[in-house]
Coordinates of C-alpha atoms in Angstrom, one line a residue:
M1014 CA -33.3 -8.6 41.0
R1015 CA -29.8 -7.1 41.8
R1016 CA -28.8 -10.4 43.5
R1017 CA -29.8 -12.3 40.3
D1018 CA -27.7 -10.0 38.2
E1019 CA -24.8 -10.5 40.5
L1020 CA -25.1 -14.3 40.3
Q1021 CA -25.4 -14.1 36.6
N1022 CA -22.3 -12.0 36.2
A1023 CA -20.4 -14.4 38.6
S1024 CA -21.4 -17.4 36.5
P1025 CA -19.0 -18.9 34.0
G1026 CA -21.2 -17.7 31.1
G1027 CA -21.1 -14.1 32.4
A1028 CA -17.3 -14.3 32.9
L1029 CA -17.0 -15.6 29.4
R1030 CA -19.1 -12.8 28.0
S1031 CA -17.0 -10.2 30.0
T1032 CA -13.8 -11.8 28.6
D1033 CA -15.1 -11.7 25.1
L1034 CA -16.1 -8.0 25.5
S1035 CA -12.7 -7.0 26.9
E1036 CA -11.0 -8.9 24.1
Q1037 CA -13.1 -7.1 21.5
Q1038 CA -12.3 -3.8 23.1
R1039 CA -8.6 -4.6 23.0
K1040 CA -8.7 -5.5 19.4
S1041 CA -10.7 -2.4 18.5
K1042 CA -8.1 -0.2 20.3
I1043 CA -5.3 -1.8 18.4
I1044 CA -7.1 -1.5 15.1
S1045 CA -7.7 2.2 15.8
M1046 CA -4.1 2.8 16.6
V1047 CA -3.1 0.9 13.4
Y1048 CA -5.2 3.4 11.4
V1049 CA -3.5 6.3 13.1
I1050 CA 0.0 4.9 12.4
T1051 CA -1.0 4.3 8.8
T1052 CA -2.3 7.8 8.4
L1053 CA 0.9 9.3 9.8
D1054 CA 3.1 7.1 7.7
V1055 CA 1.2 7.9 4.5
T1056 CA 1.4 11.6 5.3
C1057 CA 5.2 11.3 5.6
M1058 CA 5.3 9.3 2.4
F1059 CA 3.5 11.9 0.3
L1060 CA 5.6 14.6 1.9
Q1061 CA 8.6 12.8 0.5
F1062 CA 6.9 12.5 -3.0
S1063 CA 6.6 16.3 -2.9
I1064 CA 10.3 16.6 -2.1
T1065 CA 12.2 14.2 -4.3
P1066 CA 11.3 15.3 -7.9
Y1067 CA 12.2 19.0 -7.2
L1068 CA 15.3 18.2 -5.2
A1069 CA 16.5 15.8 -7.9
K1070 CA 16.0 18.5 -10.5
K1071 CA 18.2 20.9 -8.4
L1072 CA 20.9 18.2 -8.3
G1073 CA 20.9 17.9 -12.0
F1074 CA 18.8 14.8 -12.6
D1075 CA 17.0 14.4 -15.9
T1076 CA 14.0 12.1 -16.7
L1077 CA 16.3 9.1 -17.3
W1078 CA 18.1 9.5 -13.9
L1079 CA 14.8 10.1 -12.1
G1080 CA 13.7 6.7 -13.6
Y1081 CA 16.9 5.1 -12.2
L1082 CA 16.2 6.6 -8.8
Q1083 CA 12.7 5.1 -8.8
T1084 CA 14.1 1.8 -10.0
T1085 CA 16.5 1.8 -7.0
V1086 CA 13.5 2.0 -4.6
G1087 CA 11.7 -0.7 -6.4
V1088 CA 14.7 -3.1 -6.2
M1089 CA 15.2 -2.4 -2.5
Q1090 CA 11.5 -3.0 -1.6
L1091 CA 11.3 -6.0 -4.0
I1092 CA 14.1 -7.6 -2.0
G1093 CA 12.9 -6.5 1.3
G1094 CA 9.1 -7.2 1.0
P1095 CA 9.0 -11.0 1.4
I1096 CA 11.9 -11.1 3.8
F1097 CA 10.3 -8.3 6.0
G1098 CA 7.0 -10.1 5.9
R1099 CA 8.7 -13.3 7.1
F1100 CA 10.4 -11.3 9.8
A1101 CA 7.0 -9.9 10.9
D1102 CA 5.6 -13.5 11.1
L1103 CA 8.5 -14.7 13.3
C1104 CA 9.1 -11.6 15.5
G1105 CA 5.7 -10.1 15.8
A1106 CA 4.0 -6.8 14.9
R1107 CA 5.7 -4.5 17.4
M1108 CA 9.2 -5.6 16.3
A1109 CA 8.4 -5.3 12.6
L1110 CA 6.8 -1.9 13.0
T1111 CA 9.6 -0.6 15.1
L1112 CA 12.2 -1.5 12.4
A1113 CA 10.0 0.0 9.7
T1114 CA 9.4 3.3 11.4
A1115 CA 13.0 3.6 12.6
S1116 CA 14.1 3.1 8.9
T1117 CA 11.8 5.8 7.8
I1118 CA 13.4 8.3 10.2
V1119 CA 16.9 7.4 8.8
F1120 CA 15.5 7.7 5.3
F1121 CA 14.3 11.3 5.9
L1122 CA 17.5 12.3 7.7
L1123 CA 19.6 11.1 4.8
L1124 CA 17.4 12.9 2.3
G1125 CA 17.8 16.1 4.3
V1126 CA 21.6 16.1 4.0
A1127 CA 21.7 14.9 0.4
A1128 CA 23.9 17.4 -1.4
N1129 CA 24.9 15.4 -4.5
P1130 CA 23.4 12.7 -6.8
Y1131 CA 25.2 9.9 -4.9
M1132 CA 23.6 10.8 -1.6
L1133 CA 20.2 10.9 -3.3
F1134 CA 20.7 7.2 -4.2
I1135 CA 22.2 6.3 -0.8
H1136 CA 19.2 7.7 1.0
K1137 CA 17.0 5.1 -0.7
F1138 CA 18.8 2.2 1.0
P1139 CA 16.6 2.2 4.2
T1140 CA 13.5 1.6 2.0
I1141 CA 14.4 -2.1 2.1
F1142 CA 12.9 -2.1 5.7
M1143 CA 10.2 0.6 5.1
H1144 CA 7.1 -1.6 5.1
V1145 CA 4.8 0.1 7.6
M1146 CA 1.6 -0.2 5.6
P1147 CA 2.0 -4.0 4.8
T1148 CA 2.7 -4.7 8.4
C1149 CA -0.4 -2.8 9.4
Q1150 CA -2.3 -4.8 6.9
M1151 CA -1.0 -8.0 8.5
V1152 CA -2.2 -6.8 11.9
L1153 CA -5.7 -6.1 10.5
A1154 CA -5.7 -9.6 8.9
H1155 CA -4.9 -11.1 12.3
L1156 CA -7.5 -9.1 14.2
T1157 CA -10.5 -9.5 11.8
E1158 CA -12.7 -12.3 10.7
P1159 CA -12.3 -13.4 7.0
S1160 CA -15.8 -12.0 6.2
Q1161 CA -14.8 -8.5 7.5
R1162 CA -11.3 -8.5 6.1
A1163 CA -12.0 -6.7 2.8
D1164 CA -14.0 -4.0 4.6
K1165 CA -11.3 -3.4 7.3
L1166 CA -8.6 -3.3 4.6
A1167 CA -10.8 -0.8 2.6
K1168 CA -11.0 1.4 5.7
M1169 CA -7.3 1.9 5.4
G1170 CA -8.2 3.9 2.3
L1171 CA -9.5 6.6 4.6
C1172 CA -6.1 6.7 6.3
F1173 CA -4.4 6.8 2.8
G1174 CA -6.7 9.6 1.7
I1175 CA -6.1 11.7 4.7
G1176 CA -2.3 11.1 4.5
M1177 CA -2.3 11.9 0.8
I1178 CA -4.1 15.2 1.4
G1179 CA -2.1 16.2 4.4
G1180 CA 1.3 15.1 3.1
S1181 CA 0.9 16.6 -0.4
T1182 CA -0.5 19.9 0.8
L1183 CA 2.0 20.2 3.6
G1184 CA 4.9 19.2 1.4
G1185 CA 4.0 21.8 -1.3
H1186 CA 3.7 24.6 1.2
I1187 CA 6.8 23.8 3.2
I1188 CA 8.9 23.5 0.0
A1189 CA 7.6 26.7 -1.4
H1190 CA 8.3 28.7 1.8
Y1191 CA 11.1 26.9 3.6
G1192 CA 12.7 24.6 1.1
E1193 CA 13.2 20.9 0.6
R1194 CA 15.5 20.3 3.5
T1195 CA 13.0 21.6 6.1
A1196 CA 10.3 19.3 4.6
C1197 CA 12.7 16.4 5.1
Y1198 CA 13.1 17.2 8.8
F1199 CA 9.3 17.4 9.1
G1200 CA 9.1 13.9 7.7
A1201 CA 11.7 12.6 10.2
A1202 CA 9.8 14.2 13.1
G1203 CA 6.5 12.6 11.9
S1204 CA 8.2 9.2 11.6
A1205 CA 9.6 9.6 15.2
I1206 CA 6.1 10.2 16.5
N1207 CA 5.0 7.0 14.7
L1208 CA 7.8 5.0 16.3
L1209 CA 6.7 6.2 19.7
L1210 CA 3.1 5.2 19.0
V1211 CA 4.3 1.7 18.0
L1212 CA 6.2 1.2 21.2
L1213 CA 3.4 2.4 23.4
F1214 CA 0.3 0.8 21.8
I1215 CA 1.2 -2.2 19.5
P1216 CA 1.5 -5.5 21.3
K1217 CA 4.4 -7.9 20.7
T1218 CA 2.1 -10.2 18.7
T1219 CA -1.4 -9.9 17.2
R1220 CA -2.1 -13.5 16.3
A1221 CA -4.8 -15.0 18.5
Q1222 CA -3.2 -18.4 18.8
D1223 CA 0.2 -17.0 19.8
S1224 CA -1.3 -15.9 23.2
Q1225 CA -1.9 -19.5 24.0
S1226 CA 1.4 -20.9 22.8
P1227 CA 4.1 -21.4 25.3
A1228 CA 6.7 -19.6 23.4
E1229 CA 7.0 -17.2 20.4
P1230 CA 8.6 -18.5 17.3
T1231 CA 12.1 -17.0 17.1
M1232 CA 14.6 -16.4 14.5
Q1233 CA 16.7 -19.1 16.0
K1234 CA 14.0 -21.7 15.3
Q1235 CA 13.2 -20.5 11.8
S1236 CA 15.1 -18.5 9.3
V1237 CA 13.9 -15.1 8.0
F1238 CA 15.9 -15.8 4.8
S1239 CA 14.3 -19.2 4.0
L1240 CA 13.4 -18.9 0.4
G1241 CA 11.6 -22.3 0.6
E1242 CA 9.3 -21.0 3.3
I1243 CA 8.5 -17.9 1.3
T1244 CA 7.8 -19.7 -2.0
R1245 CA 5.8 -22.5 -0.2
L1246 CA 2.9 -20.1 -0.1
M1247 CA 2.6 -20.2 -3.9
R1248 CA 1.5 -23.9 -3.6
F1249 CA -1.7 -23.1 -1.7
P1250 CA -4.9 -23.3 -3.9
G1251 CA -5.6 -20.2 -5.9
V1252 CA -2.5 -18.3 -4.8
T1253 CA -0.4 -18.5 -8.0
P1254 CA -3.3 -17.5 -10.5
T1255 CA -4.2 -14.5 -8.3
F1256 CA -0.6 -13.4 -8.1
L1257 CA -0.3 -13.6 -11.9
V1258 CA -3.4 -11.5 -12.4
K1259 CA -2.2 -9.0 -9.8
I1260 CA 1.1 -8.6 -11.6
T1261 CA -0.2 -8.5 -15.1
A1262 CA -3.2 -6.2 -14.6
G1263 CA -1.4 -4.0 -12.1
L1264 CA 1.6 -3.4 -14.4
P1265 CA 0.1 -0.6 -16.5
A1266 CA -1.3 1.3 -13.6
G1267 CA 2.0 0.9 -11.7
I1268 CA 3.9 2.3 -14.7
F1269 CA 1.6 5.4 -14.8
Q1270 CA 2.0 5.9 -11.0
V1271 CA 5.8 5.9 -11.1
M1272 CA 5.7 8.2 -14.2
F1273 CA 3.2 10.6 -12.7
S1274 CA 5.8 12.9 -11.0
I1275 CA 7.4 13.4 -14.4
I1276 CA 4.1 13.8 -16.2
A1277 CA 3.1 16.5 -13.6
T1278 CA 6.2 18.5 -13.9
E1279 CA 6.9 18.1 -17.7
F1280 CA 3.5 17.4 -19.4
F1281 CA 1.2 19.4 -17.1
L1282 CA 3.9 21.9 -16.0
L1283 CA 2.7 21.9 -12.4
K1284 CA 4.4 23.9 -9.6
P1285 CA 5.0 22.3 -6.2
E1286 CA 1.8 23.9 -4.7
E1287 CA -0.3 22.9 -7.7
N1288 CA 1.0 19.3 -7.5
G1289 CA 0.1 19.3 -3.8
Y1290 CA -3.5 20.4 -4.6
L1291 CA -3.8 17.7 -7.2
M1292 CA -2.6 15.0 -4.8
A1293 CA -5.0 16.3 -2.2
Y1294 CA -7.8 15.8 -4.8
F1295 CA -6.6 12.2 -5.2
G1296 CA -6.8 11.8 -1.4
I1297 CA -10.4 13.1 -1.3
I1298 CA -11.5 10.6 -4.0
Q1299 CA -9.6 7.8 -2.2
M1300 CA -11.4 8.5 1.1
I1301 CA -14.8 8.5 -0.5
V1302 CA -14.2 5.4 -2.5
Q1303 CA -12.5 3.2 0.1
G1304 CA -14.3 4.6 3.1
G1305 CA -17.9 4.7 1.8
V1306 CA -18.2 2.6 -1.3
I1307 CA -15.9 -0.5 -1.3
G1308 CA -17.1 -1.8 2.1
R1309 CA -20.7 -1.8 0.9
L1310 CA -19.9 -3.5 -2.4
T1311 CA -17.9 -6.3 -0.7
A1312 CA -20.8 -7.0 1.5
R1313 CA -23.2 -7.4 -1.4
Y1314 CA -21.1 -8.9 -4.3
S1315 CA -18.6 -11.8 -4.6
E1316 CA -14.9 -11.0 -4.7
S1317 CA -14.5 -12.6 -8.2
S1318 CA -17.2 -10.3 -9.6
L1319 CA -15.6 -7.2 -8.0
L1320 CA -12.2 -8.2 -9.4
L1321 CA -13.7 -8.4 -12.9
C1322 CA -15.4 -5.0 -12.5
S1323 CA -12.2 -3.3 -11.3
I1324 CA -10.2 -4.7 -14.3
A1325 CA -12.8 -3.6 -16.8
I1326 CA -13.0 -0.1 -15.4
S1327 CA -9.2 0.1 -15.4
A1328 CA -9.1 -0.7 -19.1
F1329 CA -11.5 2.3 -19.9
V1330 CA -9.4 4.5 -17.6
G1331 CA -6.4 3.8 -19.7
L1332 CA -8.4 4.8 -22.8
G1333 CA -9.3 8.1 -21.1
Q1334 CA -5.7 8.8 -20.2
A1335 CA -4.6 8.1 -23.8
Y1336 CA -6.7 11.1 -25.0
M1337 CA -6.2 13.5 -22.1
T1338 CA -4.5 16.8 -23.0
T1339 CA -5.1 19.0 -19.9
V1340 CA -5.1 18.6 -16.1
F1341 CA -8.9 19.0 -16.2
H1342 CA -9.2 15.9 -18.5
F1343 CA -7.0 14.0 -16.1
C1344 CA -9.1 15.0 -13.1
L1345 CA -12.1 13.4 -14.9
T1346 CA -10.3 10.1 -15.1
V1347 CA -9.2 10.2 -11.5
I1348 CA -12.5 9.0 -10.0
P1349 CA -12.8 5.7 -12.0
M1350 CA -9.0 5.3 -11.7
M1351 CA -9.0 5.5 -7.9
F1352 CA -12.1 3.2 -7.7
S1353 CA -10.5 0.5 -9.9
L1354 CA -7.1 0.7 -8.3
S1355 CA -8.5 0.6 -4.7
M1356 CA -10.9 -2.3 -5.5
F1357 CA -8.3 -4.3 -7.4
N1358 CA -5.7 -4.0 -4.6
I1359 CA -8.1 -4.7 -1.7
I1360 CA -9.8 -7.7 -3.4
T1361 CA -6.6 -9.4 -4.5
E1362 CA -5.0 -8.9 -1.0
S1363 CA -8.1 -10.2 0.7
M1364 CA -8.2 -13.2 -1.5
L1365 CA -4.5 -14.0 -1.0
T1366 CA -4.5 -13.5 2.8
K1367 CA -7.5 -15.8 3.1
S1368 CA -5.7 -18.5 1.1
V1369 CA -2.9 -19.0 3.7
P1370 CA -2.8 -19.8 7.5
S1371 CA -2.6 -16.8 9.9
T1372 CA 1.0 -17.8 10.7
D1373 CA 2.0 -16.8 7.2
T1374 CA -0.1 -13.7 6.8
G1375 CA 2.9 -11.4 7.2
T1376 CA 4.9 -13.2 4.5
M1377 CA 1.9 -13.1 2.2
V1378 CA 1.4 -9.4 2.7
G1379 CA 5.1 -9.0 2.1
L1380 CA 4.8 -10.8 -1.2
C1381 CA 1.9 -8.6 -2.2
A1382 CA 4.1 -5.5 -1.4
S1383 CA 6.9 -7.0 -3.4
I1384 CA 4.6 -7.1 -6.4
Q1385 CA 4.1 -3.3 -6.1
S1386 CA 7.9 -3.0 -5.8
L1387 CA 8.4 -5.2 -8.9
L1388 CA 6.1 -2.8 -10.8
R1389 CA 8.0 0.2 -9.5
T1390 CA 11.3 -1.6 -10.6
I1391 CA 10.4 -2.2 -14.2
G1392 CA 7.9 0.6 -14.4
P1393 CA 10.4 3.5 -14.8
T1394 CA 12.2 1.7 -17.6
V1395 CA 9.1 0.7 -19.5
G1396 CA 7.3 3.9 -18.7
G1397 CA 10.4 6.1 -19.6
Y1398 CA 10.7 4.4 -22.9
L1399 CA 7.1 4.8 -23.8
Y1400 CA 6.9 8.4 -22.6
E1401 CA 10.1 9.5 -24.4
N1402 CA 9.3 7.8 -27.7
H1403 CA 5.5 7.8 -27.9
G1404 CA 4.2 10.3 -25.4
V1405 CA 1.8 10.2 -22.6
S1406 CA -0.9 8.6 -24.7
S1407 CA 1.1 5.4 -25.1
L1408 CA 0.8 4.8 -21.3
G1409 CA -3.0 4.9 -21.6
F1410 CA -3.2 2.6 -24.6
F1411 CA -0.9 0.2 -22.9
Q1412 CA -3.2 0.0 -19.9
F1413 CA -6.3 -0.4 -22.1
T1414 CA -4.7 -3.3 -24.0
V1415 CA -3.3 -5.2 -21.1
N1416 CA -6.4 -4.9 -18.9
T1417 CA -8.8 -5.8 -21.7
A1418 CA -6.8 -9.0 -22.3
V1419 CA -6.8 -9.9 -18.6
F1420 CA -10.6 -9.2 -18.4
I1421 CA -11.3 -11.5 -21.3
Y1422 CA -9.1 -14.2 -19.8
L1423 CA -10.9 -14.1 -16.4
L1424 CA -14.3 -13.9 -17.9
Q1425 CA -13.6 -17.0 -20.1
R1426 CA -12.3 -18.8 -17.0
R1427 CA -15.4 -17.9 -15.0
L1428 CA -17.8 -19.0 -17.7
K1429 CA -15.8 -22.3 -18.0
K1430 CA -16.2 -22.9 -14.3
K1431 CA -20.0 -22.3 -14.5
V1432 CA -20.3 -24.8 -17.4
E1433 CA -18.4 -27.4 -15.5

C-alpha cells in the first residue's frame, strides 16, 4: 500500500496536484498578508481623520477652509489614481505598495510638524501616491477567480471595520491625553510597519501569467503617463455605463462623507472621544455587513440585482438623514447606509475589474479610486454650499433625489433588456 502511494505521488498527476496545492497555499498567504496591510493602513487613515479637523481648528481654519483642505486631497488623488494604477500594472505589486506606504510615512511626519495653515496644505501633497487600498484590491483581483472576486473584495470590509474601530478609538484617546502631534507620530510608526510587511511578504508581481513571461513590462517599454492607455479601458463593453452610474449615484454619499467631520463637530457638537466612539460604531457595522452579509448575497443573486438594491436603499437613507436631528437618529440610518455603500462599491468594482484583462486591473482599480477622489474634490464645494445655505437636511434630500433618479433609469434599462 505504501509503495502504491509513493508511486502515485511520484507520478506526473501527483506532482501536478502537489504543485497546485503549493500554489494555492502561496496565494492564500499573500491574500492574508494583503488583509493585514489593509487593516493597518485603514487604522492609520482613521487616526488621521481624528487629527485633522481639530488641528485645523487650532490653526484657525473655518468650515470653508476645511472644505478647501479636503478639495486639495481630492485633486491630488484624482490625478494620482489612474497614474498610480498604471504604475502598479507596469512595475508590480511590491513596488506600488512600497511607494504608497512610504508616502504615508512622509504624510504623517509632515502633519506632525505642521505649525501653520500653509504646512497643513503641504502635508497633503504625498496623498498623490497614497493608494494602498486600491493596490491591495488589484492584488486580490489577480489572485482570485472572477466568481470569487466580489466575496474576496467584501472581506476587505472586515479589515476596514477593524481599522475604523482601532484608528478612530486610538486617535480620540491619543489626542485627548497626548495631543495631535503624538497621534501623527503613531500614524507614521504604523505606516513604517506596513512598509516592512510589504518588503517582506509581497512578491514583485501577482499576475499569474507574469511568472511565465520572460521579462516584466518596464517603464522603458510602456509609459506610466500614457493617457491613451488609461482611457482605452473605457472602450471595453459595459465599462462606461458602469462608471457613469458609479459617479452619479456615489456623488451624494461622497458629499455626506466629506462633510461628516464638520457635521460631527458643528451639528452634533461631538468631542474627539465621542467622535471616535461613533466611528467605532461605523466599523462594527461595516465588519458585520461586509464580512457576514455581502459574500452570501453575491453567491445567491446577480450583480445587477444587488446594484439596484443598493441604490434603492441609499435613496431611503438620504430621506432618513434629511429628517435626523440627533446622534441617535443618525445611528439608526448608519446600518442601511453602510450596507448600501458597501454593496454599491464592491459590486461596481467587481463588474469593472471583470470587464478588462488582468494586465489592466491596476489601472482600472486606479480609475475606480479616482472616482472617489473626484467626489471628494467637488464634494466639499457642493456640500459646503448646501450645508451653509440649507442645513444638514439638504444633503439628505439631495441623496434621495439623485439615487431615486438613477434607480428608475437602471430599472427601465433592465426591463428594456428583458423585453428585447
